[in-house]
mmCIF file with all atom_site columns, C-alpha atoms in Angstrom:
data_model
loop_
_atom_site.group_PDB
_atom_site.id
_atom_site.type_symbol
_atom_site.label_atom_id
_atom_site.label_alt_id
_atom_site.label_comp_id
_atom_site.label_asym_id
_atom_site.label_entity_id
_atom_site.label_seq_id
_atom_site.pdbx_PDB_ins_code
_atom_site.Cartn_x
_atom_site.Cartn_y
_atom_site.Cartn_z
_atom_site.occupancy
_atom_site.B_iso_or_equiv
_atom_site.pdbx_formal_charge
_atom_site.auth_seq_id
_atom_site.auth_comp_id
_atom_site.auth_asym_id
_atom_site.auth_atom_id
_atom_site.pdbx_PDB_model_num
ATOM 1   C CA . GLU A 1 1   ? 1.361   -17.742 3.859   1.00 83.00 ? 97  GLU A CA 1
ATOM 2   C CA . ASP A 1 2   ? 0.660   -15.610 1.052   1.00 89.00 ? 98  ASP A CA 1
ATOM 3   C CA . GLN A 1 3   ? 4.095   -14.290 -0.788  1.00 93.00 ? 99  GLN A CA 1
ATOM 4   C CA . VAL A 1 4   ? 4.188   -11.633 -3.733  1.00 96.00 ? 100 VAL A CA 1
ATOM 5   C CA . THR A 1 5   ? 7.723   -11.027 -5.195  1.00 97.00 ? 101 THR A CA 1
ATOM 6   C CA . GLN A 1 6   ? 8.528   -8.459  -7.856  1.00 98.00 ? 102 GLN A CA 1
ATOM 7   C CA . SER A 1 7   ? 11.574  -8.179  -10.106 1.00 97.00 ? 103 SER A CA 1
ATOM 8   C CA . PRO A 1 8   ? 13.709  -6.257  -11.068 1.00 98.00 ? 104 PRO A CA 1
ATOM 9   C CA . GLU A 1 9   ? 13.900  -4.226  -8.370  1.00 97.00 ? 105 GLU A CA 1
ATOM 10  C CA . ALA A 1 10  ? 15.119  -1.568  -10.343 1.00 98.00 ? 106 ALA A CA 1
ATOM 11  C CA . LEU A 1 11  ? 14.751  -0.699  -13.923 1.00 98.00 ? 107 LEU A CA 1
ATOM 12  C CA . ARG A 1 12  ? 16.540  2.091   -15.818 1.00 98.00 ? 108 ARG A CA 1
ATOM 13  C CA . LEU A 1 13  ? 14.674  3.067   -19.563 1.00 98.00 ? 109 LEU A CA 1
ATOM 14  C CA . GLN A 1 14  ? 15.387  5.477   -22.291 1.00 98.00 ? 110 GLN A CA 1
ATOM 15  C CA . GLU A 1 15  ? 12.154  7.314   -23.148 1.00 98.00 ? 111 GLU A CA 1
ATOM 16  C CA . GLY A 1 16  ? 10.321  5.627   -25.669 1.00 97.00 ? 112 GLY A CA 1
ATOM 17  C CA . GLU A 1 17  ? 12.005  1.949   -24.274 1.00 98.00 ? 113 GLU A CA 1
ATOM 18  C CA . SER A 1 18  ? 8.940   0.063   -23.769 1.00 98.00 ? 114 SER A CA 1
ATOM 19  C CA . SER A 1 19  ? 9.392   -2.737  -21.162 1.00 98.00 ? 115 SER A CA 1
ATOM 20  C CA . SER A 1 20  ? 7.648   -5.175  -18.556 1.00 98.00 ? 116 SER A CA 1
ATOM 21  C CA . LEU A 1 21  ? 7.190   -5.259  -14.834 1.00 98.00 ? 117 LEU A CA 1
ATOM 22  C CA . ASN A 1 22  ? 6.767   -8.500  -13.259 1.00 98.00 ? 118 ASN A CA 1
ATOM 23  C CA . CYS A 1 23  ? 4.663   -9.579  -9.937  1.00 98.00 ? 119 CYS A CA 1
ATOM 24  C CA . SER A 1 24  ? 4.586   -13.502 -9.240  1.00 98.00 ? 120 SER A CA 1
ATOM 25  C CA . TYR A 1 25  ? 2.753   -14.493 -6.182  1.00 97.00 ? 121 TYR A CA 1
ATOM 26  C CA . THR A 1 26  ? 1.641   -17.520 -4.174  1.00 94.00 ? 122 THR A CA 1
ATOM 27  C CA . VAL A 1 27  ? -1.764  -16.917 -2.612  1.00 90.00 ? 123 VAL A CA 1
ATOM 28  C CA . SER A 1 28  ? -4.428  -19.336 -1.191  1.00 85.00 ? 124 SER A CA 1
ATOM 29  C CA . GLY A 1 29  ? -7.326  -18.259 -3.736  1.00 88.00 ? 125 GLY A CA 1
ATOM 30  C CA . LEU A 1 30  ? -6.435  -15.279 -5.161  1.00 91.00 ? 126 LEU A CA 1
ATOM 31  C CA . ARG A 1 31  ? -9.694  -12.554 -5.049  1.00 92.00 ? 127 ARG A CA 1
ATOM 32  C CA . GLY A 1 32  ? -7.930  -9.976  -6.607  1.00 94.00 ? 128 GLY A CA 1
ATOM 33  C CA . LEU A 1 33  ? -4.574  -8.489  -7.617  1.00 96.00 ? 129 LEU A CA 1
ATOM 34  C CA . PHE A 1 34  ? -3.476  -4.587  -7.255  1.00 97.00 ? 130 PHE A CA 1
ATOM 35  C CA . TRP A 1 35  ? -1.149  -2.470  -8.826  1.00 98.00 ? 131 TRP A CA 1
ATOM 36  C CA . TYR A 1 36  ? -0.579  0.986   -7.196  1.00 98.00 ? 132 TYR A CA 1
ATOM 37  C CA . ARG A 1 37  ? 2.188   3.654   -8.205  1.00 98.00 ? 133 ARG A CA 1
ATOM 38  C CA . GLN A 1 38  ? 4.480   5.348   -5.360  1.00 98.00 ? 134 GLN A CA 1
ATOM 39  C CA . ASP A 1 39  ? 6.242   8.766   -5.910  1.00 98.00 ? 135 ASP A CA 1
ATOM 40  C CA . PRO A 1 40  ? 8.765   9.708   -3.674  1.00 96.00 ? 136 PRO A CA 1
ATOM 41  C CA . GLY A 1 41  ? 7.748   11.031  -0.280  1.00 95.00 ? 137 GLY A CA 1
ATOM 42  C CA . LYS A 1 42  ? 4.001   10.268  -1.138  1.00 96.00 ? 138 LYS A CA 1
ATOM 43  C CA . GLY A 1 43  ? 1.363   7.273   -0.674  1.00 97.00 ? 139 GLY A CA 1
ATOM 44  C CA . PRO A 1 44  ? 0.893   4.920   -3.229  1.00 97.00 ? 140 PRO A CA 1
ATOM 45  C CA . GLU A 1 45  ? -2.016  5.715   -5.646  1.00 97.00 ? 141 GLU A CA 1
ATOM 46  C CA . PHE A 1 46  ? -3.985  3.231   -7.384  1.00 96.00 ? 142 PHE A CA 1
ATOM 47  C CA . LEU A 1 47  ? -3.551  2.326   -10.543 1.00 97.00 ? 143 LEU A CA 1
ATOM 48  C CA . PHE A 1 48  ? -5.448  -1.551  -11.324 1.00 94.00 ? 144 PHE A CA 1
ATOM 49  C CA . THR A 1 49  ? -7.449  -4.331  -10.059 1.00 95.00 ? 145 THR A CA 1
ATOM 50  C CA . LEU A 1 50  ? -7.396  -7.392  -11.852 1.00 96.00 ? 146 LEU A CA 1
ATOM 51  C CA . TYR A 1 51  ? -9.309  -10.217 -10.491 1.00 93.00 ? 147 TYR A CA 1
ATOM 52  C CA . SER A 1 52  ? -8.973  -13.509 -12.893 1.00 93.00 ? 148 SER A CA 1
ATOM 53  C CA . ALA A 1 53  ? -6.123  -14.956 -15.130 1.00 95.00 ? 149 ALA A CA 1
ATOM 54  C CA . GLY A 1 54  ? -6.598  -13.452 -18.632 1.00 96.00 ? 150 GLY A CA 1
ATOM 55  C CA . GLU A 1 55  ? -8.156  -10.058 -17.373 1.00 96.00 ? 151 GLU A CA 1
ATOM 56  C CA . GLU A 1 56  ? -6.454  -6.863  -18.725 1.00 97.00 ? 152 GLU A CA 1
ATOM 57  C CA . LYS A 1 57  ? -6.463  -3.189  -17.546 1.00 97.00 ? 153 LYS A CA 1
ATOM 58  C CA . GLU A 1 58  ? -5.454  -0.682  -19.433 1.00 97.00 ? 154 GLU A CA 1
ATOM 59  C CA . LYS A 1 59  ? -4.364  3.162   -18.378 1.00 95.00 ? 155 LYS A CA 1
ATOM 60  C CA . GLU A 1 60  ? -2.837  5.726   -20.604 1.00 95.00 ? 156 GLU A CA 1
ATOM 61  C CA . ARG A 1 61  ? 0.816   3.604   -21.232 1.00 97.00 ? 157 ARG A CA 1
ATOM 62  C CA . LEU A 1 62  ? 0.270   1.170   -18.552 1.00 98.00 ? 158 LEU A CA 1
ATOM 63  C CA . LYS A 1 63  ? -1.471  -2.512  -19.048 1.00 98.00 ? 159 LYS A CA 1
ATOM 64  C CA . ALA A 1 64  ? -1.495  -4.761  -16.406 1.00 98.00 ? 160 ALA A CA 1
ATOM 65  C CA . THR A 1 65  ? -2.134  -8.339  -17.269 1.00 98.00 ? 161 THR A CA 1
ATOM 66  C CA . LEU A 1 66  ? -3.210  -11.451 -15.131 1.00 97.00 ? 162 LEU A CA 1
ATOM 67  C CA . THR A 1 67  ? -1.896  -15.031 -15.438 1.00 96.00 ? 163 THR A CA 1
ATOM 68  C CA . LYS A 1 68  ? -2.397  -18.038 -12.659 1.00 93.00 ? 164 LYS A CA 1
ATOM 69  C CA . LYS A 1 69  ? 0.901   -17.483 -11.131 1.00 95.00 ? 165 LYS A CA 1
ATOM 70  C CA . GLU A 1 70  ? 1.948   -13.785 -11.943 1.00 97.00 ? 166 GLU A CA 1
ATOM 71  C CA . SER A 1 71  ? 0.641   -10.376 -13.500 1.00 98.00 ? 167 SER A CA 1
ATOM 72  C CA . PHE A 1 72  ? 2.861   -8.149  -15.527 1.00 98.00 ? 168 PHE A CA 1
ATOM 73  C CA . LEU A 1 73  ? 2.661   -3.960  -15.676 1.00 98.00 ? 169 LEU A CA 1
ATOM 74  C CA . HIS A 1 74  ? 3.614   -3.466  -19.627 1.00 98.00 ? 170 HIS A CA 1
ATOM 75  C CA . ILE A 1 75  ? 4.739   0.146   -20.208 1.00 98.00 ? 171 ILE A CA 1
ATOM 76  C CA . THR A 1 76  ? 4.667   0.820   -23.670 1.00 98.00 ? 172 THR A CA 1
ATOM 77  C CA . ALA A 1 77  ? 6.591   4.314   -24.946 1.00 98.00 ? 173 ALA A CA 1
ATOM 78  C CA . PRO A 1 78  ? 7.436   5.665   -21.417 1.00 98.00 ? 174 PRO A CA 1
ATOM 79  C CA . LYS A 1 79  ? 7.920   9.188   -20.982 1.00 98.00 ? 175 LYS A CA 1
ATOM 80  C CA . PRO A 1 80  ? 9.817   10.504  -17.941 1.00 98.00 ? 176 PRO A CA 1
ATOM 81  C CA . GLU A 1 81  ? 6.815   11.510  -15.953 1.00 97.00 ? 177 GLU A CA 1
ATOM 82  C CA . ASP A 1 82  ? 6.481   7.600   -15.847 1.00 98.00 ? 178 ASP A CA 1
ATOM 83  C CA . SER A 1 83  ? 9.314   7.343   -13.025 1.00 98.00 ? 179 SER A CA 1
ATOM 84  C CA . ALA A 1 84  ? 8.044   6.003   -10.158 1.00 98.00 ? 180 ALA A CA 1
ATOM 85  C CA . THR A 1 85  ? 7.758   2.638   -8.077  1.00 98.00 ? 181 THR A CA 1
ATOM 86  C CA . TYR A 1 86  ? 5.170   0.326   -8.859  1.00 98.00 ? 182 TYR A CA 1
ATOM 87  C CA . LEU A 1 87  ? 4.085   -1.766  -6.261  1.00 98.00 ? 183 LEU A CA 1
ATOM 88  C CA . CYS A 1 88  ? 2.005   -5.278  -6.471  1.00 98.00 ? 184 CYS A CA 1
ATOM 89  C CA . ALA A 1 89  ? -0.208  -6.415  -3.628  1.00 97.00 ? 185 ALA A CA 1
ATOM 90  C CA . VAL A 1 90  ? -2.545  -9.640  -3.187  1.00 95.00 ? 186 VAL A CA 1
ATOM 91  C CA . GLN A 1 91  ? -5.661  -10.272 -1.832  1.00 93.00 ? 187 GLN A CA 1
ATOM 92  C CA . ALA A 1 92  ? -6.330  -13.541 -0.599  1.00 88.00 ? 188 ALA A CA 1
ATOM 93  C CA . GLY A 1 93  ? -9.742  -15.341 -0.272  1.00 75.00 ? 189 GLY A CA 1
ATOM 94  C CA . GLU A 1 94  ? -8.969  -16.665 3.214   1.00 65.00 ? 190 GLU A CA 1
ATOM 95  C CA . THR A 1 95  ? -7.818  -13.483 4.086   1.00 66.00 ? 191 THR A CA 1
ATOM 96  C CA . SER A 1 96  ? -10.353 -11.110 6.888   1.00 70.00 ? 192 SER A CA 1
ATOM 97  C CA . GLY A 1 97  ? -10.654 -7.375  6.526   1.00 74.00 ? 193 GLY A CA 1
ATOM 98  C CA . SER A 1 98  ? -9.656  -7.413  2.938   1.00 81.00 ? 194 SER A CA 1
ATOM 99  C CA . ARG A 1 99  ? -5.929  -7.384  3.878   1.00 88.00 ? 195 ARG A CA 1
ATOM 100 C CA . LEU A 1 100 ? -3.503  -7.088  0.839   1.00 93.00 ? 196 LEU A CA 1
ATOM 101 C CA . THR A 1 101 ? 0.114   -8.616  1.036   1.00 94.00 ? 197 THR A CA 1
ATOM 102 C CA . PHE A 1 102 ? 2.525   -6.233  -0.687  1.00 96.00 ? 198 PHE A CA 1
ATOM 103 C CA . GLY A 1 103 ? 5.521   -6.759  -2.800  1.00 97.00 ? 199 GLY A CA 1
ATOM 104 C CA . GLU A 1 104 ? 8.672   -4.464  -2.794  1.00 97.00 ? 200 GLU A CA 1
ATOM 105 C CA . GLY A 1 105 ? 8.366   -2.773  -5.577  1.00 97.00 ? 201 GLY A CA 1
ATOM 106 C CA . THR A 1 106 ? 10.183  -2.022  -8.998  1.00 98.00 ? 202 THR A CA 1
ATOM 107 C CA . GLN A 1 107 ? 11.593  1.104   -8.856  1.00 98.00 ? 203 GLN A CA 1
ATOM 108 C CA . LEU A 1 108 ? 11.431  2.321   -12.511 1.00 98.00 ? 204 LEU A CA 1
ATOM 109 C CA . THR A 1 109 ? 13.803  5.362   -14.075 1.00 98.00 ? 205 THR A CA 1
ATOM 110 C CA . VAL A 1 110 ? 12.765  6.503   -17.240 1.00 98.00 ? 206 VAL A CA 1
ATOM 111 C CA . ASN A 1 111 ? 15.748  9.040   -18.516 1.00 97.00 ? 207 ASN A CA 1
ATOM 112 C CA . PRO A 1 112 ? 14.867  11.641  -21.102 1.00 96.00 ? 208 PRO A CA 1
ATOM 113 C CA . ASP B 2 1   ? -6.895  11.837  -2.540  1.00 56.00 ? 135 ASP B CA 1
ATOM 114 C CA . ALA B 2 2   ? -9.834  9.913   -1.121  1.00 66.00 ? 136 ALA B CA 1
ATOM 115 C CA . GLY B 2 3   ? -10.043 12.667  1.770   1.00 89.00 ? 137 GLY B CA 1
ATOM 116 C CA . ILE B 2 4   ? -7.133  10.994  3.857   1.00 96.00 ? 138 ILE B CA 1
ATOM 117 C CA . THR B 2 5   ? -4.467  13.167  5.774   1.00 97.00 ? 139 THR B CA 1
ATOM 118 C CA . GLN B 2 6   ? -2.394  12.215  8.450   1.00 98.00 ? 140 GLN B CA 1
ATOM 119 C CA . SER B 2 7   ? -0.701  14.124  11.358  1.00 97.00 ? 141 SER B CA 1
ATOM 120 C CA . PRO B 2 8   ? 2.206   14.854  12.024  1.00 98.00 ? 142 PRO B CA 1
ATOM 121 C CA . ARG B 2 9   ? 3.785   14.079  8.901   1.00 98.00 ? 143 ARG B CA 1
ATOM 122 C CA . HIS B 2 10  ? 7.450   14.110  10.533  1.00 98.00 ? 144 HIS B CA 1
ATOM 123 C CA . LYS B 2 11  ? 8.417   13.259  13.887  1.00 98.00 ? 145 LYS B CA 1
ATOM 124 C CA . VAL B 2 12  ? 11.501  12.495  15.659  1.00 98.00 ? 146 VAL B CA 1
ATOM 125 C CA . THR B 2 13  ? 10.962  10.960  19.232  1.00 97.00 ? 147 THR B CA 1
ATOM 126 C CA . GLU B 2 14  ? 13.250  9.393   21.641  1.00 97.00 ? 148 GLU B CA 1
ATOM 127 C CA . THR B 2 15  ? 13.426  5.791   22.719  1.00 98.00 ? 149 THR B CA 1
ATOM 128 C CA . GLY B 2 16  ? 10.791  4.570   25.412  1.00 97.00 ? 150 GLY B CA 1
ATOM 129 C CA . THR B 2 17  ? 8.561   7.371   24.744  1.00 97.00 ? 151 THR B CA 1
ATOM 130 C CA . PRO B 2 18  ? 4.850   7.107   23.874  1.00 97.00 ? 152 PRO B CA 1
ATOM 131 C CA . VAL B 2 19  ? 3.608   8.432   19.972  1.00 98.00 ? 153 VAL B CA 1
ATOM 132 C CA . THR B 2 20  ? 0.260   8.457   18.558  1.00 98.00 ? 154 THR B CA 1
ATOM 133 C CA . LEU B 2 21  ? 0.170   9.298   14.662  1.00 98.00 ? 155 LEU B CA 1
ATOM 134 C CA . ARG B 2 22  ? -3.456  10.513  13.401  1.00 98.00 ? 156 ARG B CA 1
ATOM 135 C CA . CYS B 2 23  ? -5.297  9.256   10.545  1.00 98.00 ? 157 CYS B CA 1
ATOM 136 C CA . HIS B 2 24  ? -8.414  11.306  9.300   1.00 98.00 ? 158 HIS B CA 1
ATOM 137 C CA . GLN B 2 25  ? -10.902 10.300  6.928   1.00 97.00 ? 159 GLN B CA 1
ATOM 138 C CA . THR B 2 26  ? -13.710 12.684  5.779   1.00 94.00 ? 160 THR B CA 1
ATOM 139 C CA . GLU B 2 27  ? -15.708 9.940   3.256   1.00 90.00 ? 161 GLU B CA 1
ATOM 140 C CA . ASN B 2 28  ? -17.288 7.958   6.038   1.00 91.00 ? 162 ASN B CA 1
ATOM 141 C CA . HIS B 2 29  ? -15.440 4.797   5.002   1.00 93.00 ? 163 HIS B CA 1
ATOM 142 C CA . ARG B 2 30  ? -16.044 1.966   7.198   1.00 93.00 ? 164 ARG B CA 1
ATOM 143 C CA . TYR B 2 31  ? -12.429 0.213   6.745   1.00 94.00 ? 165 TYR B CA 1
ATOM 144 C CA . MET B 2 32  ? -9.103  1.841   7.623   1.00 96.00 ? 166 MET B CA 1
ATOM 145 C CA . TYR B 2 33  ? -5.393  0.450   7.681   1.00 97.00 ? 167 TYR B CA 1
ATOM 146 C CA . TRP B 2 34  ? -2.134  1.394   9.504   1.00 98.00 ? 168 TRP B CA 1
ATOM 147 C CA . TYR B 2 35  ? 0.913   0.186   7.142   1.00 98.00 ? 169 TYR B CA 1
ATOM 148 C CA . ARG B 2 36  ? 4.403   0.648   7.668   1.00 98.00 ? 170 ARG B CA 1
ATOM 149 C CA . GLN B 2 37  ? 7.286   0.538   5.067   1.00 98.00 ? 171 GLN B CA 1
ATOM 150 C CA . ASP B 2 38  ? 10.670  -0.251  5.098   1.00 96.00 ? 172 ASP B CA 1
ATOM 151 C CA . PRO B 2 39  ? 13.241  -1.092  2.785   1.00 91.00 ? 173 PRO B CA 1
ATOM 152 C CA . GLY B 2 40  ? 13.680  -4.487  2.140   1.00 87.00 ? 174 GLY B CA 1
ATOM 153 C CA . HIS B 2 41  ? 10.146  -5.397  3.393   1.00 89.00 ? 175 HIS B CA 1
ATOM 154 C CA . GLY B 2 42  ? 7.945   -3.607  1.282   1.00 89.00 ? 176 GLY B CA 1
ATOM 155 C CA . LEU B 2 43  ? 4.402   -2.210  3.132   1.00 96.00 ? 177 LEU B CA 1
ATOM 156 C CA . ARG B 2 44  ? 3.326   -4.520  6.166   1.00 97.00 ? 178 ARG B CA 1
ATOM 157 C CA . LEU B 2 45  ? 0.132   -4.445  8.064   1.00 96.00 ? 179 LEU B CA 1
ATOM 158 C CA . ILE B 2 46  ? 0.379   -3.397  11.530  1.00 97.00 ? 180 ILE B CA 1
ATOM 159 C CA . HIS B 2 47  ? -3.573  -3.131  12.225  1.00 97.00 ? 181 HIS B CA 1
ATOM 160 C CA . TYR B 2 48  ? -7.041  -2.535  10.684  1.00 96.00 ? 182 TYR B CA 1
ATOM 161 C CA . SER B 2 49  ? -10.461 -1.410  11.979  1.00 96.00 ? 183 SER B CA 1
ATOM 162 C CA . TYR B 2 50  ? -13.544 -2.578  10.554  1.00 93.00 ? 184 TYR B CA 1
ATOM 163 C CA . GLY B 2 51  ? -15.779 0.028   12.266  1.00 92.00 ? 185 GLY B CA 1
ATOM 164 C CA . VAL B 2 52  ? -16.175 2.177   15.522  1.00 94.00 ? 186 VAL B CA 1
ATOM 165 C CA . LYS B 2 53  ? -14.281 0.253   18.307  1.00 91.00 ? 187 LYS B CA 1
ATOM 166 C CA . ASP B 2 54  ? -13.406 -2.670  15.654  1.00 94.00 ? 188 ASP B CA 1
ATOM 167 C CA . THR B 2 55  ? -9.990  -3.569  15.281  1.00 95.00 ? 189 THR B CA 1
ATOM 168 C CA . ASP B 2 56  ? -7.965  -6.516  14.449  1.00 94.00 ? 190 ASP B CA 1
ATOM 169 C CA . LYS B 2 57  ? -3.841  -6.783  14.082  1.00 94.00 ? 191 LYS B CA 1
ATOM 170 C CA . GLY B 2 58  ? -1.967  -7.407  11.510  1.00 93.00 ? 192 GLY B CA 1
ATOM 171 C CA . GLU B 2 59  ? 1.254   -8.918  10.654  1.00 92.00 ? 193 GLU B CA 1
ATOM 172 C CA . VAL B 2 60  ? 3.593   -6.908  12.140  1.00 96.00 ? 194 VAL B CA 1
ATOM 173 C CA . SER B 2 61  ? 1.511   -5.711  15.188  1.00 96.00 ? 195 SER B CA 1
ATOM 174 C CA . ASP B 2 62  ? 3.836   -5.952  18.260  1.00 96.00 ? 196 ASP B CA 1
ATOM 175 C CA . GLY B 2 63  ? 4.351   -2.412  20.325  1.00 96.00 ? 197 GLY B CA 1
ATOM 176 C CA . TYR B 2 64  ? 1.796   -1.123  18.375  1.00 98.00 ? 198 TYR B CA 1
ATOM 177 C CA . SER B 2 65  ? -2.202  -0.444  19.086  1.00 97.00 ? 199 SER B CA 1
ATOM 178 C CA . VAL B 2 66  ? -5.036  1.450   17.662  1.00 98.00 ? 200 VAL B CA 1
ATOM 179 C CA . SER B 2 67  ? -8.451  3.169   18.656  1.00 97.00 ? 201 SER B CA 1
ATOM 180 C CA . ARG B 2 68  ? -11.336 4.071   16.389  1.00 97.00 ? 202 ARG B CA 1
ATOM 181 C CA . SER B 2 69  ? -13.457 5.871   19.020  1.00 95.00 ? 203 SER B CA 1
ATOM 182 C CA . LYS B 2 70  ? -15.044 8.082   15.388  1.00 95.00 ? 204 LYS B CA 1
ATOM 183 C CA . THR B 2 71  ? -15.673 6.941   12.097  1.00 95.00 ? 205 THR B CA 1
ATOM 184 C CA . GLU B 2 72  ? -13.171 9.301   10.689  1.00 96.00 ? 206 GLU B CA 1
ATOM 185 C CA . ASP B 2 73  ? -10.195 8.692   13.140  1.00 97.00 ? 207 ASP B CA 1
ATOM 186 C CA . PHE B 2 74  ? -8.330  5.972   13.181  1.00 98.00 ? 208 PHE B CA 1
ATOM 187 C CA . LEU B 2 75  ? -4.959  6.313   15.913  1.00 98.00 ? 209 LEU B CA 1
ATOM 188 C CA . LEU B 2 76  ? -1.905  4.275   15.876  1.00 98.00 ? 210 LEU B CA 1
ATOM 189 C CA . THR B 2 77  ? -0.097  4.424   19.607  1.00 98.00 ? 211 THR B CA 1
ATOM 190 C CA . LEU B 2 78  ? 3.728   3.349   19.719  1.00 97.00 ? 212 LEU B CA 1
ATOM 191 C CA . GLU B 2 79  ? 3.289   2.848   23.685  1.00 94.00 ? 213 GLU B CA 1
ATOM 192 C CA . SER B 2 80  ? 7.386   3.119   24.151  1.00 97.00 ? 214 SER B CA 1
ATOM 193 C CA . ALA B 2 81  ? 8.966   3.522   20.908  1.00 97.00 ? 215 ALA B CA 1
ATOM 194 C CA . THR B 2 82  ? 11.970  1.925   20.062  1.00 98.00 ? 216 THR B CA 1
ATOM 195 C CA . SER B 2 83  ? 14.506  2.681   17.256  1.00 97.00 ? 217 SER B CA 1
ATOM 196 C CA . SER B 2 84  ? 13.124  -0.531  15.104  1.00 97.00 ? 218 SER B CA 1
ATOM 197 C CA . GLN B 2 85  ? 9.861   1.473   14.502  1.00 98.00 ? 219 GLN B CA 1
ATOM 198 C CA . THR B 2 86  ? 11.880  4.025   12.726  1.00 98.00 ? 220 THR B CA 1
ATOM 199 C CA . SER B 2 87  ? 9.711   3.830   9.683   1.00 98.00 ? 221 SER B CA 1
ATOM 200 C CA . VAL B 2 88  ? 7.310   5.463   7.283   1.00 98.00 ? 222 VAL B CA 1
ATOM 201 C CA . TYR B 2 89  ? 3.450   5.008   8.715   1.00 98.00 ? 223 TYR B CA 1
ATOM 202 C CA . PHE B 2 90  ? 1.069   5.113   5.786   1.00 98.00 ? 224 PHE B CA 1
ATOM 203 C CA . CYS B 2 91  ? -2.883  4.669   6.774   1.00 98.00 ? 225 CYS B CA 1
ATOM 204 C CA . ALA B 2 92  ? -5.417  3.358   4.035   1.00 97.00 ? 226 ALA B CA 1
ATOM 205 C CA . ILE B 2 93  ? -9.260  3.390   3.610   1.00 96.00 ? 227 ILE B CA 1
ATOM 206 C CA . ARG B 2 94  ? -11.052 0.814   1.625   1.00 93.00 ? 228 ARG B CA 1
ATOM 207 C CA . GLY B 2 95  ? -12.973 2.353   -0.908  1.00 89.00 ? 229 GLY B CA 1
ATOM 208 C CA . THR B 2 96  ? -16.428 1.395   -2.219  1.00 82.00 ? 230 THR B CA 1
ATOM 209 C CA . SER B 2 97  ? -15.853 1.027   -5.651  1.00 77.00 ? 231 SER B CA 1
ATOM 210 C CA . GLY B 2 98  ? -15.224 -1.842  -7.738  1.00 72.00 ? 232 GLY B CA 1
ATOM 211 C CA . ARG B 2 99  ? -15.887 -5.789  -6.582  1.00 74.00 ? 233 ARG B CA 1
ATOM 212 C CA . LEU B 2 100 ? -13.308 -5.438  -3.404  1.00 78.00 ? 234 LEU B CA 1
ATOM 213 C CA . GLY B 2 101 ? -12.830 -2.232  -2.766  1.00 79.00 ? 235 GLY B CA 1
ATOM 214 C CA . GLU B 2 102 ? -9.523  -1.040  -3.355  1.00 91.00 ? 236 GLU B CA 1
ATOM 215 C CA . GLN B 2 103 ? -7.347  0.376   -0.493  1.00 94.00 ? 237 GLN B CA 1
ATOM 216 C CA . PHE B 2 104 ? -6.311  4.247   -0.621  1.00 95.00 ? 238 PHE B CA 1
ATOM 217 C CA . PHE B 2 105 ? -3.221  5.811   0.726   1.00 97.00 ? 239 PHE B CA 1
ATOM 218 C CA . GLY B 2 106 ? -2.981  8.834   3.019   1.00 97.00 ? 240 GLY B CA 1
ATOM 219 C CA . PRO B 2 107 ? 0.516   10.666  2.697   1.00 97.00 ? 241 PRO B CA 1
ATOM 220 C CA . GLY B 2 108 ? 2.401   9.296   5.146   1.00 98.00 ? 242 GLY B CA 1
ATOM 221 C CA . THR B 2 109 ? 4.313   10.014  8.127   1.00 98.00 ? 243 THR B CA 1
ATOM 222 C CA . ARG B 2 110 ? 8.023   9.891   8.565   1.00 98.00 ? 244 ARG B CA 1
ATOM 223 C CA . LEU B 2 111 ? 8.802   8.772   12.027  1.00 98.00 ? 245 LEU B CA 1
ATOM 224 C CA . THR B 2 112 ? 12.513  8.470   13.702  1.00 98.00 ? 246 THR B CA 1
ATOM 225 C CA . VAL B 2 113 ? 12.930  7.220   17.155  1.00 98.00 ? 247 VAL B CA 1
ATOM 226 C CA . LEU B 2 114 ? 16.663  8.256   18.738  1.00 97.00 ? 248 LEU B CA 1
#
């Protein structure tokens, strides 16, 4: 059974204080790992797809990295508008229909 | 926003009543998904569709049925709603960009079963 665990559950940062969110996964044949951002009362918003260990993707203050066991979402010099819940999901090689397995998310709060 | 709308956006109903949620997309995507999101569980797949009249179960399909008679509409039905089905329901489509086709989500429907 595919499993995704995100840590920490919640993270409070001061504006400008860089940090990382973790996504550990157990999956049979990873096809892709996805990061989403979710604001309160809204649907998840796609950020990145990572396909293989060693791959990195960047978008503004966010950088996602992937190893064979986990992914990190690095947030550099965050701003209050980066406050959101960040979700990680995996797609395994054996799943049909491009199904995703999600973690429970990390709730990030950035204080001004 | 991938042209996805969900209706209704909020609904309060009573135990035992049937409820149908609608997902509508405007971009002719083949794959559509229904998830529920609950504290402590994250997003879980209920059902998905890979074409008109082609559907399959997800990990939490008990108590739910789906139908897709047109490419643009994917309906989720709770035959007899229970309090355990109080949740936020999200519809998603699989896009056509990228190697795997990323999923894009609608705005959600908040359902309360009293």
